[in-house]
Coordinates of C-alpha atoms (C1' of nucleotides) in Angstrom, one line a residue:
Chain A
M9 CA -19.4 -45.5 88.6
K10 CA -21.2 -45.9 85.2
F11 CA -20.7 -43.1 82.3
E12 CA -22.9 -42.6 79.4
P13 CA -22.2 -41.7 75.7
V14 CA -22.8 -38.5 75.2
S15 CA -23.3 -36.1 71.8
P16 CA -22.6 -32.7 71.6
V17 CA -25.8 -30.8 71.7
H18 CA -25.7 -27.8 69.0
A19 CA -26.8 -24.1 69.4
Y20 CA -29.4 -24.5 66.9
Q21 CA -30.9 -27.8 68.3
R22 CA -31.2 -26.0 71.7
I23 CA -33.2 -23.3 70.4
V24 CA -35.6 -26.0 68.5
E25 CA -36.2 -27.6 72.2
Q26 CA -37.0 -24.6 73.5
I27 CA -39.6 -23.6 70.9
E28 CA -40.8 -26.7 70.4
H29 CA -41.3 -27.6 74.1
A30 CA -43.4 -24.0 74.2
V31 CA -45.8 -24.7 71.4
L32 CA -45.9 -28.6 72.8
A33 CA -47.1 -27.0 76.1
G34 CA -49.6 -24.4 74.8
E35 CA -47.6 -21.3 75.9
L36 CA -47.8 -20.7 72.1
T37 CA -50.7 -21.4 70.8
P38 CA -51.9 -21.6 66.6
G39 CA -52.0 -18.3 64.8
Q40 CA -49.8 -16.5 67.4
R41 CA -46.3 -15.2 66.3
L42 CA -42.5 -15.7 67.2
P43 CA -40.2 -12.4 67.4
S44 CA -38.2 -11.8 64.2
E45 CA -35.4 -13.6 63.8
R46 CA -33.3 -10.4 64.4
D47 CA -35.1 -10.5 68.3
L48 CA -34.6 -13.9 68.2
M49 CA -30.6 -14.2 68.0
S50 CA -30.6 -11.4 70.4
Q51 CA -33.0 -13.5 72.6
F52 CA -31.2 -16.6 72.3
E53 CA -27.8 -15.1 72.2
V54 CA -26.6 -16.3 68.9
S55 CA -25.8 -15.5 65.4
R56 CA -29.1 -15.1 63.1
S57 CA -27.2 -17.7 60.7
T58 CA -27.9 -20.3 64.1
V59 CA -31.4 -18.9 64.3
R60 CA -32.7 -19.4 60.7
E61 CA -31.3 -22.9 61.3
A62 CA -33.2 -23.9 64.0
L63 CA -36.5 -22.1 62.3
R64 CA -36.1 -23.9 58.7
V65 CA -35.8 -27.1 60.9
L66 CA -39.3 -26.1 63.0
Q67 CA -40.8 -24.8 59.3
S68 CA -39.9 -28.4 58.0
S69 CA -41.7 -29.8 60.6
E70 CA -44.5 -27.5 60.2
V71 CA -44.7 -26.4 63.4
I72 CA -43.7 -22.9 62.1
R73 CA -44.2 -20.8 59.3
S74 CA -42.4 -17.8 58.0
R75 CA -43.4 -15.2 54.9
P76 CA -40.7 -12.7 53.1
G77 CA -41.3 -9.2 54.4
D78 CA -44.0 -9.8 57.1
P79 CA -43.5 -7.2 60.1
R80 CA -45.4 -9.9 62.5
G81 CA -42.9 -12.6 62.6
P82 CA -43.2 -16.2 61.8
E83 CA -46.6 -17.9 62.9
V84 CA -47.2 -20.7 64.7
L85 CA -48.7 -23.1 63.2
S86 CA -51.7 -25.8 64.3
A87 CA -50.8 -29.4 64.6
S88 CA -51.4 -30.7 60.9
P89 CA -50.9 -34.3 59.7
A90 CA -48.7 -32.7 56.4
A91 CA -45.1 -34.0 58.3
L92 CA -46.8 -37.2 59.3
H93 CA -47.6 -37.9 55.6
R94 CA -44.6 -36.9 54.4
S95 CA -42.6 -39.3 56.4
M96 CA -44.9 -41.9 55.9
H97 CA -44.6 -41.3 52.0
R98 CA -41.1 -41.3 52.4
L99 CA -40.9 -44.9 54.0
A100 CA -43.2 -46.1 51.5
R101 CA -41.0 -44.8 48.5
A102 CA -38.3 -46.0 49.8
G103 CA -39.5 -49.5 49.8
Q104 CA -39.2 -49.6 53.8
L105 CA -43.4 -49.9 53.5
G106 CA -44.8 -52.3 50.8
F107 CA -48.2 -52.1 49.2
G108 CA -48.9 -55.0 51.3
E109 CA -48.4 -54.0 54.7
L110 CA -50.2 -50.4 53.9
L111 CA -53.1 -52.4 52.4
Q112 CA -53.2 -54.4 55.5
F113 CA -53.1 -51.1 57.5
R114 CA -55.6 -49.4 55.9
M115 CA -58.0 -52.9 56.4
L116 CA -57.1 -52.9 59.8
L117 CA -57.8 -49.5 60.4
E118 CA -61.0 -49.0 58.4
G119 CA -62.4 -52.3 60.2
S120 CA -62.3 -50.6 63.3
A121 CA -63.3 -47.4 62.4
Y122 CA -66.6 -49.0 60.6
L123 CA -66.8 -50.5 63.8
L124 CA -66.9 -47.4 65.8
A125 CA -68.6 -45.5 63.5
A126 CA -71.6 -47.7 63.6
R127 CA -72.2 -47.4 66.7
L128 CA -71.2 -43.9 67.5
R129 CA -72.2 -42.1 64.2
T130 CA -74.7 -39.0 64.7
D131 CA -77.4 -38.4 62.4
E132 CA -75.8 -35.8 60.7
Q133 CA -72.5 -38.1 60.0
L134 CA -74.5 -40.3 58.7
A135 CA -76.0 -38.1 55.9
E136 CA -72.4 -36.5 55.2
M137 CA -71.7 -40.2 54.4
T138 CA -75.3 -40.7 52.5
S139 CA -74.4 -37.4 50.2
A140 CA -71.0 -38.4 49.3
L141 CA -72.3 -41.9 47.9
D142 CA -75.1 -40.3 46.4
E143 CA -72.1 -38.4 44.7
M144 CA -70.5 -41.7 43.8
G145 CA -73.4 -43.1 42.1
A146 CA -73.8 -39.3 40.1
L147 CA -70.4 -39.8 38.8
A148 CA -70.5 -43.7 37.9
A149 CA -73.5 -42.8 35.7
A150 CA -72.6 -39.8 33.8
R151 CA -72.4 -40.5 30.4
E152 CA -68.6 -39.9 30.1
P153 CA -67.3 -41.1 34.1
D154 CA -64.9 -38.6 35.5
Y155 CA -62.5 -41.0 37.1
L156 CA -61.1 -38.6 39.2
A157 CA -63.6 -36.8 40.8
F158 CA -65.2 -40.3 41.4
S159 CA -62.0 -41.3 43.3
H160 CA -62.5 -37.8 45.2
A161 CA -66.1 -38.6 46.1
D162 CA -64.5 -41.9 47.6
V163 CA -62.0 -40.3 49.7
A164 CA -65.0 -38.3 51.0
F165 CA -67.0 -41.3 52.1
H166 CA -64.3 -42.9 53.9
D167 CA -63.1 -39.6 55.7
A168 CA -66.9 -39.1 57.0
V169 CA -67.0 -42.7 58.1
A170 CA -63.3 -42.0 60.3
R171 CA -64.6 -38.7 61.3
A172 CA -67.4 -40.4 62.5
T173 CA -65.5 -42.7 65.1
G174 CA -64.8 -38.9 66.7
N175 CA -60.9 -39.8 66.9
P176 CA -59.0 -37.2 65.3
L177 CA -56.3 -40.3 65.3
I178 CA -58.2 -42.4 63.2
V179 CA -59.4 -39.8 61.3
V180 CA -55.6 -38.3 60.1
C181 CA -53.8 -42.1 59.6
G182 CA -57.2 -43.5 57.4
E183 CA -56.0 -39.4 55.4
V184 CA -52.5 -40.8 55.2
V185 CA -53.3 -44.2 54.5
R186 CA -55.5 -44.1 51.8
D187 CA -53.7 -40.9 50.2
V188 CA -50.4 -43.4 50.1
V189 CA -52.0 -46.5 49.0
L190 CA -53.8 -44.4 46.0
E191 CA -50.6 -42.9 45.2
L192 CA -48.5 -46.2 44.6
I193 CA -51.1 -47.3 42.8
K194 CA -52.5 -44.0 40.6
D195 CA -50.7 -45.2 37.4
K196 CA -51.8 -48.9 37.4
L197 CA -55.6 -47.3 38.0
Q198 CA -55.4 -45.2 35.3
H199 CA -55.0 -48.2 32.9
A200 CA -57.7 -50.2 34.5
P201 CA -59.2 -51.9 31.3
D202 CA -62.6 -51.4 32.5
R203 CA -63.6 -48.6 34.8
R204 CA -66.7 -48.2 34.6
A205 CA -67.2 -51.2 36.4
V206 CA -64.9 -50.9 38.8
M207 CA -66.8 -47.6 39.7
R208 CA -70.4 -50.0 39.5
T209 CA -68.6 -52.9 42.4
S210 CA -67.4 -50.2 44.5
L211 CA -70.8 -48.1 44.2
E212 CA -72.4 -51.2 45.4
H213 CA -69.9 -52.5 48.4
H214 CA -70.1 -49.0 49.7
G215 CA -73.6 -49.0 49.6
E216 CA -73.8 -52.2 51.1
V217 CA -71.5 -50.8 54.2
L218 CA -73.3 -47.8 54.6
E219 CA -76.4 -49.7 55.0
A220 CA -74.8 -51.7 57.7
V221 CA -73.6 -48.4 59.2
R222 CA -77.0 -47.2 59.3
A223 CA -78.4 -50.1 60.9
G224 CA -76.1 -50.0 64.0
D225 CA -74.9 -53.1 62.4
G226 CA -71.1 -52.3 63.4
E227 CA -69.4 -55.6 62.6
R228 CA -71.2 -56.5 59.5
A229 CA -70.2 -53.0 58.4
S230 CA -66.6 -53.9 59.4
R231 CA -66.6 -57.1 58.1
L232 CA -68.2 -56.0 54.9
A233 CA -65.6 -53.0 54.8
R234 CA -62.8 -55.1 54.9
R235 CA -63.8 -57.9 52.4
A236 CA -64.4 -54.7 50.0
L237 CA -61.2 -53.0 50.7
Y238 CA -59.4 -57.2 49.9
D239 CA -61.4 -57.4 46.7
Y240 CA -60.9 -54.1 45.2
Y241 CA -56.6 -54.1 45.7
A242 CA -55.3 -57.3 46.5
G243 CA -55.4 -58.2 42.5
Y244 CA -52.2 -55.2 42.6
L245 CA -50.5 -57.4 45.0
P246 CA -48.1 -61.2 44.4
E247 CA -50.1 -63.9 45.4
D248 CA -47.5 -64.8 48.4
Q249 CA -48.2 -61.7 49.8
R250 CA -51.8 -62.0 50.0
T251 CA -51.6 -64.3 53.7
P252 CA -50.8 -61.6 55.9
L253 CA -53.8 -59.8 54.8
L254 CA -56.4 -63.3 55.5
P255 CA -56.8 -63.1 59.1
L256 CA -58.4 -59.9 59.1
L257 CA -60.4 -61.4 56.7
D258 CA -62.3 -64.7 58.3
S259 CA -62.3 -63.4 61.4
P260 CA -66.0 -62.6 62.4
P261 CA -65.2 -63.9 65.9
P262 CA -66.5 -63.9 69.1
Chain B
M13 CA -57.3 -20.0 30.4
K14 CA -56.8 -20.9 33.8
F15 CA -53.8 -19.6 35.7
E16 CA -52.8 -21.3 39.1
P17 CA -51.6 -19.9 42.2
V18 CA -48.1 -19.4 42.8
S19 CA -45.8 -19.4 45.9
P20 CA -42.4 -18.5 45.7
V21 CA -39.6 -21.6 45.2
H22 CA -36.6 -20.0 48.0
A23 CA -33.4 -21.7 46.7
Y24 CA -32.7 -24.2 49.8
Q25 CA -35.7 -26.0 48.8
R26 CA -35.1 -26.7 45.3
I27 CA -31.7 -28.3 46.7
V28 CA -33.8 -30.3 49.1
E29 CA -35.7 -32.0 46.1
Q30 CA -32.6 -32.2 44.2
I31 CA -31.0 -34.4 46.7
E32 CA -34.1 -35.6 48.4
H33 CA -35.0 -37.1 45.0
A34 CA -31.8 -38.1 44.6
V35 CA -32.0 -40.6 47.5
L36 CA -35.9 -42.0 47.0
A37 CA -34.3 -42.9 43.4
G38 CA -31.8 -44.7 44.7
E39 CA -28.7 -42.8 43.0
L40 CA -27.6 -41.7 46.2
T41 CA -28.1 -45.2 48.7
P42 CA -27.6 -45.5 52.3
G43 CA -24.1 -45.2 53.1
Q44 CA -22.9 -43.0 50.2
R45 CA -21.4 -39.8 51.4
L46 CA -22.4 -36.2 50.1
P47 CA -19.7 -33.5 49.0
S48 CA -18.7 -31.4 51.4
E49 CA -21.0 -27.8 51.9
R50 CA -17.9 -25.9 50.3
D51 CA -18.4 -28.5 47.6
L52 CA -21.8 -28.1 47.1
M53 CA -22.2 -24.7 47.1
S54 CA -20.1 -24.3 44.0
Q55 CA -21.9 -27.1 42.3
F56 CA -26.0 -25.3 43.2
E57 CA -24.0 -21.7 42.7
V58 CA -25.4 -20.6 46.4
S59 CA -23.6 -19.4 49.3
R60 CA -22.7 -21.7 52.3
S61 CA -25.7 -20.6 54.7
T62 CA -28.3 -21.6 51.6
V63 CA -26.4 -25.1 51.5
R64 CA -26.7 -25.4 55.5
E65 CA -30.3 -25.0 55.6
A66 CA -30.9 -27.1 53.3
L67 CA -28.6 -29.9 54.5
R68 CA -30.5 -29.2 58.4
V69 CA -34.1 -29.8 56.3
L70 CA -32.7 -33.0 55.0
Q71 CA -31.1 -33.8 58.7
S72 CA -34.3 -32.8 60.7
S73 CA -35.9 -35.6 58.3
E74 CA -33.4 -38.4 59.3
V75 CA -32.4 -38.1 55.1
I76 CA -28.7 -37.4 56.0
R77 CA -26.3 -37.1 58.8
S78 CA -23.2 -34.6 59.2
R79 CA -20.5 -35.0 61.7
P80 CA -17.9 -31.9 63.0
G81 CA -14.9 -32.3 61.3
D82 CA -15.6 -36.0 59.1
P83 CA -13.9 -35.4 56.1
R84 CA -15.9 -37.9 54.3
G85 CA -19.0 -35.7 54.1
P86 CA -22.5 -36.0 55.2
E87 CA -23.3 -39.6 55.3
V88 CA -27.1 -40.7 53.8
L89 CA -28.8 -42.8 56.3
S90 CA -31.5 -45.6 55.5
A91 CA -34.8 -44.6 55.5
S92 CA -36.1 -45.0 59.5
P93 CA -39.4 -44.7 60.9
A94 CA -37.7 -42.1 63.4
A95 CA -39.1 -39.3 61.4
L96 CA -42.6 -41.2 61.7
H97 CA -42.4 -41.6 65.2
R98 CA -41.4 -37.7 65.8
S99 CA -44.4 -36.6 63.4
M100 CA -47.0 -38.6 65.3
H101 CA -45.7 -37.7 68.6
R102 CA -45.9 -34.3 67.9
L103 CA -49.5 -34.8 66.3
A104 CA -50.7 -36.9 69.9
R105 CA -49.3 -34.4 72.3
A106 CA -50.5 -31.0 70.6
G107 CA -53.5 -32.4 68.4
Q108 CA -56.1 -32.2 70.7
L109 CA -55.6 -35.8 71.7
G110 CA -57.4 -36.6 74.9
F111 CA -56.2 -40.1 76.8
G112 CA -59.7 -41.6 75.8
E113 CA -58.5 -41.2 72.1
L114 CA -55.7 -43.0 72.8
L115 CA -56.9 -45.8 74.4
Q116 CA -59.1 -45.9 72.1
F117 CA -56.8 -46.1 69.4
R118 CA -54.6 -48.4 71.2
M119 CA -57.0 -50.8 71.6
L120 CA -57.8 -50.1 68.0
L121 CA -54.4 -51.4 67.0
E122 CA -53.1 -53.8 69.5
G123 CA -57.1 -55.7 69.1
S124 CA -55.8 -56.3 65.3
A125 CA -52.1 -56.7 66.5
Y126 CA -52.8 -59.8 68.5
L127 CA -55.1 -61.0 66.1
L128 CA -52.1 -60.7 63.1
A129 CA -49.4 -61.8 65.1
A130 CA -51.2 -65.3 66.7
R131 CA -51.6 -66.3 63.1
L132 CA -48.6 -65.0 61.9
R133 CA -45.7 -65.0 64.3
T134 CA -42.8 -67.1 63.7
D135 CA -41.4 -69.1 66.7
E136 CA -38.6 -66.8 67.4
Q137 CA -41.0 -63.8 68.1
L138 CA -42.6 -66.6 69.9
A139 CA -39.7 -67.0 72.4
E140 CA -39.4 -63.4 72.2
M141 CA -42.6 -62.2 74.1
T142 CA -42.2 -65.2 75.9
S143 CA -38.8 -64.1 77.3
A144 CA -40.4 -60.8 78.1
L145 CA -43.0 -62.2 80.1
D146 CA -40.8 -63.8 81.9
E147 CA -39.1 -60.6 82.5
M148 CA -41.9 -59.8 83.9
G149 CA -42.7 -62.3 86.1
A150 CA -39.3 -62.0 87.6
L151 CA -39.7 -58.5 88.5
A152 CA -43.4 -58.8 90.1
A153 CA -41.7 -61.1 92.1
A154 CA -38.7 -59.8 93.1
R155 CA -38.4 -58.6 97.1
E156 CA -38.4 -55.1 96.0
P157 CA -40.6 -54.6 92.9
D158 CA -39.1 -52.2 90.7
Y159 CA -41.8 -50.9 88.9
L160 CA -40.2 -49.0 86.0
A161 CA -38.3 -52.2 84.9
F162 CA -41.5 -54.2 84.9
S163 CA -42.5 -51.0 82.8
H164 CA -40.2 -51.6 80.0
A165 CA -40.5 -55.6 80.0
D166 CA -44.2 -54.8 79.0
V167 CA -43.3 -52.4 76.7
A168 CA -40.7 -55.2 75.4
F169 CA -43.8 -57.2 75.3
H170 CA -45.9 -55.6 73.6
D171 CA -43.2 -54.6 71.2
A172 CA -42.7 -58.3 70.1
V173 CA -46.2 -58.6 69.6
A174 CA -46.3 -55.7 66.9
R175 CA -43.4 -57.5 65.2
A176 CA -44.8 -60.5 64.8
T177 CA -47.0 -58.7 62.9
G178 CA -44.8 -58.3 60.0
N179 CA -45.9 -54.6 59.7
P180 CA -43.5 -51.8 60.5
L181 CA -46.6 -49.2 60.3
I182 CA -48.0 -51.3 63.9
V183 CA -45.0 -51.1 65.3
V184 CA -44.2 -47.7 64.7
C185 CA -47.7 -46.7 65.7
G186 CA -48.1 -48.9 68.4
E187 CA -44.4 -47.7 70.1
V188 CA -45.4 -43.8 69.4
V189 CA -49.6 -44.7 71.3
R190 CA -47.7 -46.4 74.0
D191 CA -45.7 -43.8 74.7
V192 CA -47.7 -41.1 74.9
V193 CA -50.4 -43.1 76.6
L194 CA -48.1 -43.6 79.2
E195 CA -46.4 -40.2 79.7
L196 CA -50.0 -38.8 80.3
I197 CA -50.4 -40.7 83.1
K198 CA -47.1 -41.6 84.3
D199 CA -47.6 -39.7 87.4
K200 CA -51.0 -41.1 88.7
L201 CA -49.1 -44.8 87.8
Q202 CA -46.4 -43.3 90.3
H203 CA -49.2 -42.9 93.2
A204 CA -50.9 -45.8 92.7
P205 CA -52.1 -47.7 95.8
D206 CA -50.8 -50.9 95.3
R207 CA -48.8 -51.5 92.5
R208 CA -47.6 -55.1 93.5
A209 CA -51.0 -55.9 92.8
V210 CA -51.5 -54.2 89.4
M211 CA -48.4 -55.4 88.3
R212 CA -49.6 -59.2 89.1
T213 CA -52.9 -58.7 87.4
S214 CA -51.1 -57.4 84.8
L215 CA -48.7 -60.5 84.7
E216 CA -51.6 -62.7 84.6
H217 CA -53.3 -60.8 81.6
H218 CA -50.7 -60.7 79.8
G219 CA -50.4 -64.4 80.6
E220 CA -53.6 -65.2 79.3
V221 CA -52.7 -63.4 76.1
L222 CA -49.9 -65.0 74.8
E223 CA -51.6 -68.7 75.7
A224 CA -54.1 -67.6 72.7
V225 CA -51.4 -66.5 70.7
R226 CA -49.3 -69.8 71.5
A227 CA -52.4 -71.7 70.2
G228 CA -53.0 -69.5 67.4
D229 CA -56.4 -68.0 68.4
G230 CA -56.2 -64.8 67.5
E231 CA -59.7 -63.9 68.2
R232 CA -59.3 -65.0 71.9
A233 CA -55.9 -63.0 72.3
S234 CA -57.2 -60.1 70.3
R235 CA -60.4 -60.0 72.8
L236 CA -58.7 -60.7 75.8
A237 CA -55.7 -57.8 75.5
R238 CA -58.7 -55.7 74.7
R239 CA -60.6 -55.8 77.6
A240 CA -57.5 -55.8 79.5
L241 CA -56.4 -52.6 78.1
Y242 CA -59.8 -51.0 79.1
D243 CA -59.8 -52.6 82.7
Y244 CA -56.1 -51.4 83.2
Y245 CA -56.5 -48.1 81.8
A246 CA -60.1 -46.8 81.7
G247 CA -60.1 -46.0 85.6
Y248 CA -58.1 -43.0 84.7
L249 CA -60.8 -41.8 82.5
P250 CA -64.0 -39.8 83.5
E251 CA -67.2 -42.2 82.9
D252 CA -68.7 -40.6 80.3
Q253 CA -65.4 -40.8 78.3
R254 CA -65.6 -44.6 78.3
T255 CA -68.6 -45.0 76.2
P256 CA -66.6 -44.8 72.5
L257 CA -64.3 -47.7 73.9
L258 CA -67.5 -50.4 74.7
P259 CA -67.9 -50.9 71.0
L260 CA -64.3 -52.1 70.7
L261 CA -65.4 -54.3 74.0
D262 CA -68.3 -56.5 73.1
S263 CA -67.8 -56.8 69.2
P264 CA -65.5 -58.9 67.7
P265 CA -62.2 -57.9 66.2
P266 CA -61.6 -56.4 63.1
Chain C
dC8 C1' 10.6 -53.5 58.6
dC9 C1' 6.2 -52.4 61.5
dT10 C1' 4.0 -49.1 64.6
dA11 C1' 3.1 -45.5 67.9
dG12 C1' 2.6 -40.4 67.8
dG13 C1' 1.9 -36.0 66.1
dC14 C1' 0.9 -33.7 61.8
dT15 C1' -2.3 -31.5 58.6
dA16 C1' -5.5 -30.3 55.7
dC17 C1' -9.5 -30.5 56.0
dT18 C1' -14.7 -30.7 57.9
dG19 C1' -18.8 -28.9 59.9
dG20 C1' -20.8 -25.3 63.7
dT21 C1' -20.9 -20.2 64.5
dC22 C1' -20.2 -15.7 64.5
dC23 C1' -20.3 -10.8 61.6
dG24 C1' -22.0 -7.5 58.5
dA25 C1' -24.2 -6.7 54.7
dC26 C1' -27.6 -6.5 50.3
dC27 C1' -32.2 -7.2 48.1
dA28 C1' -37.1 -7.6 47.9
dG29 C1' -41.5 -7.6 50.2
dC30 C1' -45.2 -6.7 53.3
dA31 C1' -48.1 -3.7 57.1
dT32 C1' -48.5 0.2 58.7
dA33 C1' -48.2 5.3 58.8
dC34 C1' -48.0 9.4 56.6
dT35 C1' -49.2 12.5 52.9
dG36 C1' -51.4 14.8 49.4
dG37 C1' -55.9 15.4 47.1
Chain D
dC11 C1' -62.4 10.9 53.4
dC12 C1' -59.7 8.6 50.4
dA13 C1' -56.4 6.6 47.4
dG14 C1' -51.3 6.2 47.3
dT15 C1' -47.0 6.8 48.6
dA16 C1' -42.8 6.4 52.0
dT17 C1' -41.0 4.0 55.7
dG18 C1' -39.6 0.7 58.5
dC19 C1' -39.3 -3.1 59.2
dT20 C1' -39.5 -8.5 57.8
dG21 C1' -37.1 -12.9 55.7
dG22 C1' -33.7 -14.7 51.7
dT23 C1' -29.2 -15.1 49.7
dC24 C1' -24.6 -14.2 50.0
dG25 C1' -19.4 -13.6 51.1
dG26 C1' -16.4 -13.8 54.6
dA27 C1' -14.1 -15.6 58.8
dC28 C1' -12.8 -18.1 63.1
dC29 C1' -12.9 -22.4 65.6
dA30 C1' -13.2 -27.0 67.6
dG31 C1' -13.1 -31.6 65.5
dT32 C1' -11.6 -35.6 63.0
dA33 C1' -9.5 -38.6 59.4
dG34 C1' -5.3 -40.5 57.2
dC35 C1' -0.7 -39.4 56.4
dC36 C1' 3.7 -39.3 57.8
dT37 C1' 7.4 -39.3 60.4
dA38 C1' 10.2 -40.8 64.5
dG39 C1' 11.1 -44.5 67.2
dG40 C1' 11.0 -49.4 68.2

DNA sequence: CCTAGGCTACTGGTCCGACCAGCATACTGG
DNA sequence: CCAGTATGCTGGTCGGACCAGTAGCCTAGG
């Protein structure tokens, strides 16, 4: 006979599980309202404090949202990457995720994204990328370059590529990794010596990649994008931490 | 003059922020203890309910852990990918992620993982993969094949590969995607007609891939792995949903 | 002297009852 | 018919209470 260790399951946890399960199973769809806390406390047969602690947990995971005074009750939210973003951000700040690992992941992700986007993109999605690139061009050529706006247009470009893959998982992970990468080096970017030159080379790289995507040459787009990411960001990395990135560069394989 | 919209900041949120900041800033290191709830309520000058709701949020993000009756108070935890895992799992289950998208992402992720692992793996990590594969072989050859155990050994193999990349992000994402993929088709796997044959071909594919990793041929390992994933799982997918997977097959890996 | 045992003072989990400010709706007066 | 108030709910916070559980002391027995 074998026994397994047990851990006490608290009342509020059971409530979280039940509500979470209902949401995941689709019994509660985004936009729907939960019963009020006072209703829930009689449904679950617990005190209001317990209900509230459960709702707090669900709120912190972006599953529901409560507004004081709203007679319709807590709202069920649609799944959002916000929680994912927060956890990843925390890991990055706690030092569990270094800049090197994030950059490596981004190269991997975007590399594949271009591969897919070049083959699967619609004309409309191609137009989105083009307009984002035009925006970048306009900003880089402006008399007084707005680096922040340029960065936003850059994000829009990469986002359009990710959407062109048709895979929401790629979109979300791309968003998150880009955000965290940018956050880790944003102060260094602020004091870059020649931001205008940076913008110009960035623009040039994006143009080449877009051309490859337009031509349907996913492999070329992917290779160019990975190389561009490396050239753009590897400088912020100690030399001995660049090795893990190399296998993602020189492999124009089969 | 420009004004920005404001949203009320609740008391428990301020507490979460303060404690979270202290942890992120390193003022509270893993293993340290927080003051008891009754102490905190006097430090923050709020009621115990408010303190408790704040602590609940921190618990649900795996920042701290409380045990009833422990006079030393809540414990500060070290950053772990558990929260990341949960958010991604939720997103995968709730976000309209189809099997096709998950499979695509897994092919992308593992394809790159092999590419990296083949170059970066240590001998020790190679030994882990080998032993996992041996385990699979033993289970497949057993008189009465234990499909569940085989599946576990398979997971161990892929996990070893992911760890060999040295990138925790790849490890976590790999875990999650594998979990969700398996969850989506586990009932279909249960009723597979000839599980023994499935095990044998799976074993064979893994063997080839491992051989490529051992030889340091990441490109070959990646290609084989993506092909194997496709052959193994694409059957569960309607034909018209397989198109998005193809660019990951006949193209060189990123 | 040392150790096994209970003892105690605290912990977190749950409950109750209360008050407040905020919101949507119904109702009211014009 | 509409503006504006009145109402009955909401969630946020408070204070007090009780309980089961734990760590560490403290004592009784060797």
